[in-house]
Coordinates of C-alpha atoms and ligand atoms in Angstrom, one line a residue:
X2 CA -171.7 -11.9 -75.2
X3 CA -168.2 -11.2 -76.6
X4 CA -165.4 -9.6 -74.6
X5 CA -165.9 -5.9 -75.6
X6 CA -169.7 -6.1 -75.0
X7 CA -169.1 -7.8 -71.6
X8 CA -166.6 -5.1 -70.6
X9 CA -168.8 -2.3 -71.8
X10 CA -171.8 -3.8 -70.0
X11 CA -170.1 -3.8 -66.6
X12 CA -168.4 -0.5 -67.1
X13 CA -171.8 1.0 -67.9
X14 CA -173.4 -0.5 -64.8
X15 CA -170.7 0.9 -62.5
X16 CA -170.9 4.3 -64.1
X17 CA -174.7 4.8 -64.5
X18 CA -176.0 3.0 -61.4
X19 CA -173.0 3.7 -59.2
X20 CA -171.0 1.3 -57.0
X21 CA -173.1 1.6 -53.9
X22 CA -176.5 1.3 -55.7
X23 CA -175.8 -1.9 -57.7
X24 CA -177.8 -4.8 -56.5
X25 CA -174.8 -6.8 -55.3
X26 CA -173.4 -3.9 -53.1
X27 CA -172.9 -4.5 -49.4
X28 CA -171.2 -2.0 -47.1
X29 CA -169.4 -4.9 -45.3
X30 CA -168.3 -8.0 -47.2
X31 CA -169.7 -10.2 -44.5
X32 CA -170.1 -13.4 -46.5
X33 CA -166.8 -12.9 -48.2
X34 CA -164.8 -12.5 -45.0
X35 CA -166.6 -15.3 -43.3
X36 CA -165.8 -17.7 -46.2
X37 CA -162.1 -16.6 -46.2
X38 CA -161.9 -17.1 -42.5
X39 CA -163.3 -20.6 -42.8
X40 CA -160.5 -21.1 -45.4
X41 CA -157.8 -20.1 -42.9
X42 CA -157.3 -16.5 -43.8
X43 CA -154.4 -14.8 -42.0
X44 CA -152.3 -11.9 -43.1
X45 CA -149.6 -14.1 -44.6
X46 CA -152.0 -15.8 -47.1
X47 CA -152.2 -14.5 -50.6
X48 CA -155.7 -13.8 -51.8
X49 CA -157.2 -13.2 -55.3
X50 CA -160.7 -11.8 -55.6
X51 CA -162.1 -12.9 -58.9
X52 CA -164.6 -10.4 -60.3
X53 CA -163.9 -8.3 -57.3
X54 CA -165.5 -5.3 -58.9
X55 CA -165.9 -2.3 -56.6
X56 CA -166.2 -4.5 -53.5
X57 CA -164.6 -3.3 -50.3
X58 CA -163.1 -6.7 -49.7
X59 CA -159.6 -5.8 -50.9
X60 CA -159.5 -2.7 -48.8
X61 CA -160.6 -4.7 -45.8
X62 CA -157.9 -7.3 -46.4
X63 CA -155.2 -4.6 -46.7
X64 CA -156.5 -3.0 -43.5
X65 CA -156.1 -6.4 -41.8
X66 CA -152.4 -6.5 -42.9
X67 CA -152.7 -8.8 -45.9
X68 CA -149.9 -7.7 -48.2
X69 CA -150.5 -10.0 -51.2
X70 CA -153.9 -9.2 -52.5
X71 CA -155.0 -9.3 -56.1
X72 CA -158.3 -8.1 -57.7
X73 CA -159.3 -9.3 -61.1
X74 CA -162.2 -7.9 -63.0
X75 CA -163.3 -7.4 -66.6
X76 CA -164.4 -3.8 -65.8
X77 CA -161.7 -1.2 -65.8
X78 CA -164.2 1.2 -64.2
X79 CA -164.7 -1.2 -61.3
X80 CA -161.0 -1.5 -60.8
X81 CA -160.6 2.3 -60.9
X82 CA -163.2 2.7 -58.2
X83 CA -161.6 0.1 -56.0
X84 CA -158.1 1.5 -56.5
X85 CA -159.3 5.0 -55.5
X86 CA -161.0 3.6 -52.3
X87 CA -157.8 2.0 -50.9
X88 CA -155.5 4.1 -48.8
X89 CA -152.5 2.3 -50.2
X90 CA -153.5 1.1 -53.7
X91 CA -150.0 -0.2 -54.4
X92 CA -150.7 -2.8 -51.8
X93 CA -153.1 -4.5 -54.3
X94 CA -152.4 -5.9 -57.7
X95 CA -155.1 -5.1 -60.2
X96 CA -155.7 -7.4 -63.2
X97 CA -158.1 -6.3 -65.9
X98 CA -159.2 -9.5 -67.6
X99 CA -162.1 -11.8 -68.5
X100 CA -161.7 -14.8 -66.2
X101 CA -162.8 -17.1 -68.9
X102 CA -159.9 -16.1 -71.1
X103 CA -157.3 -15.6 -68.4
X104 CA -154.3 -17.9 -67.7
X105 CA -152.7 -17.2 -64.3
X106 CA -149.0 -16.9 -64.2
X107 CA -148.7 -17.5 -60.4
X108 CA -150.7 -19.1 -57.6
X109 CA -152.6 -17.9 -54.6
X110 CA -153.5 -19.5 -51.3
X111 CA -157.1 -18.3 -51.3
X112 CA -159.4 -17.9 -54.4
X113 CA -162.5 -15.8 -53.7
X114 CA -165.5 -15.4 -56.1
X115 CA -168.7 -13.8 -55.0
X116 CA -171.3 -13.6 -57.7
X117 CA -169.2 -14.1 -60.8
X118 CA -169.2 -17.8 -61.5
X119 CA -173.0 -17.8 -61.9
X120 CA -172.7 -15.6 -65.0
X121 CA -170.8 -18.5 -66.7
X122 CA -173.9 -20.1 -68.4
X123 CA -171.8 -22.0 -71.1
X124 CA -170.0 -25.2 -70.3
X125 CA -167.0 -23.9 -72.3
X126 CA -166.8 -20.8 -70.0
X127 CA -166.9 -23.0 -66.9
X128 CA -164.2 -25.3 -68.3
X129 CA -162.0 -22.2 -68.9
X130 CA -162.7 -21.0 -65.3
X131 CA -161.8 -24.4 -63.9
X132 CA -158.6 -24.3 -66.0
X133 CA -157.7 -20.9 -64.5
X134 CA -158.5 -22.3 -61.0
X135 CA -156.2 -25.3 -61.5
X136 CA -153.4 -23.0 -62.6
X137 CA -154.0 -20.2 -60.1
X138 CA -154.9 -22.0 -56.8
X139 CA -151.9 -23.4 -54.9
X140 CA -151.9 -27.1 -53.9
X141 CA -153.6 -27.1 -50.5
X142 CA -155.2 -23.7 -51.3
X143 CA -158.8 -22.9 -50.7
X144 CA -161.5 -21.7 -53.0
X145 CA -164.4 -19.6 -51.6
X146 CA -167.3 -19.5 -54.1
X147 CA -170.7 -17.9 -53.8
X148 CA -173.5 -17.8 -56.4
X149 CA -177.2 -17.3 -56.5
X150 CA -179.0 -20.2 -54.9
X151 CA -181.3 -22.6 -56.7
X152 CA -184.3 -20.4 -55.6
X153 CA -182.4 -17.1 -56.3
X154 CA -183.0 -14.6 -59.1
X155 CA -182.8 -15.9 -62.6
X156 CA -180.7 -12.9 -63.7
X157 CA -178.2 -10.5 -62.2
X158 CA -177.4 -7.0 -63.6
X159 CA -179.6 -7.8 -66.6
X160 CA -177.7 -10.9 -67.5
X161 CA -178.9 -14.5 -67.2
X162 CA -177.3 -16.6 -64.5
X163 CA -177.0 -20.3 -63.6
X164 CA -178.2 -21.0 -60.1
X165 CA -176.8 -23.6 -57.7
X166 CA -177.4 -25.6 -54.6
X167 CA -174.2 -25.8 -52.4
X168 CA -173.5 -29.4 -53.3
X169 CA -173.7 -28.5 -57.0
X170 CA -171.1 -25.8 -56.5
X171 CA -168.7 -28.3 -55.0
X172 CA -169.3 -30.6 -57.9
X173 CA -168.6 -27.8 -60.4
X174 CA -165.2 -27.3 -58.8
X175 CA -164.1 -30.8 -59.8
X176 CA -163.0 -33.9 -57.9
X177 CA -159.8 -32.7 -56.5
X178 CA -161.5 -30.5 -53.8
X179 CA -162.6 -31.4 -50.3
X180 CA -165.4 -29.4 -48.7
X181 CA -164.6 -27.3 -45.6
X182 CA -168.1 -25.8 -45.3
X183 CA -171.0 -24.7 -47.3
X184 CA -174.4 -23.1 -46.8
X185 CA -176.9 -20.5 -47.7
X186 CA -176.8 -16.7 -47.3
X187 CA -179.4 -14.0 -47.7
X188 CA -178.1 -10.8 -49.3
X189 CA -180.2 -7.7 -48.9
X190 CA -179.8 -5.4 -51.9
X191 CA -179.6 -1.6 -51.6
X192 CA -183.3 -1.4 -52.6
X193 CA -184.3 -3.8 -49.9
X194 CA -184.7 -7.0 -52.0
X195 CA -183.5 -10.3 -50.6
X196 CA -181.3 -12.6 -52.8
X197 CA -180.5 -16.1 -51.6
X198 CA -177.0 -17.3 -52.3
X199 CA -175.3 -20.7 -52.1
X200 CA -171.7 -20.8 -51.0
X201 CA -168.9 -23.3 -50.6
X202 CA -165.4 -23.3 -49.1
X203 CA -163.3 -26.1 -50.3
X204 CA -159.6 -27.1 -50.2
X205 CA -157.6 -28.3 -53.1
X206 CA -155.9 -31.7 -52.6
X207 CA -152.2 -31.9 -52.7
Ligands
SAM4 C1 -172.3 -9.2 -59.4 S1 -170.8 -8.3 -59.5 C2 -169.9 -8.9 -58.0 C3 -168.8 -8.0 -57.6 C4 -168.0 -8.4 -56.3 N1 -167.6 -9.8 -56.4 C5 -168.8 -8.2 -55.1 O1 -169.1 -9.2 -54.4 O2 -169.2 -7.1 -54.9 C6 -169.9 -9.2 -60.8 C7 -168.5 -8.7 -61.1 O3 -167.9 -9.6 -61.9 C8 -167.3 -8.9 -63.0 N2 -167.3 -9.9 -64.1 C9 -168.4 -10.4 -64.8 N3 -168.1 -11.3 -65.7 C10 -166.7 -11.4 -65.6 C11 -165.7 -12.1 -66.3 N4 -166.1 -13.0 -67.3 N5 -164.4 -12.0 -66.0 C12 -164.1 -11.1 -65.0 N6 -164.9 -10.4 -64.3 C13 -166.2 -10.5 -64.6 C14 -168.1 -7.7 -63.2 O4 -167.4 -6.6 -63.8 C15 -168.5 -7.4 -61.8 O5 -167.6 -6.5 -61.2

């Protein structure tokens, strides 16, 4: 899938299905906040939400007093929805980009990704993601990563995904990471389906 097709796919999903009806919607970003708290979230920590979409996570972080919050997504429509949902949208930096082609120009303390990495089915895409992670995560920073579990759905939003056990996620991140915690999470979709996720929280050495 090339860039324009990928962007159009996601813009279309948010427009036609709507941000609260998409399968990954949750009214409270429970897993996301739990992972970030395990990673030492406090209001002084900078946070980037990779593929944050229309998630309420950035609004929750701003409401908690976090003043250095970034949301990156390939979908301009998702970013527009998120911007319009935050009382003080200037408190958040929005980056419209494909994470597999993005080169960060700064670092963050916490790197959060819920349900984006599993779309990277090609080794080259995952290599590029890891390169972005190496540039964008501060030494001693923490990555919070959640994907469909090994027994989770084989596709998401009509696209094929790669599924993981928690220990496989840690291995994907590379050798310079130490696990803080990992586990399994059951997400209930707006239509009542249950999707098993694997997640890992890990600290970068250095
Ligand atoms: C399944 S949704 C998850 C959204 C959000 N993380 C959440 O938990 O609600 C996947 C999101 O990743 C974005 N996305 C997919 N592929 C991407 C890529 N290569 N680069 C950046 N964003 C991407 C989509 O636009 C979408 O918003």
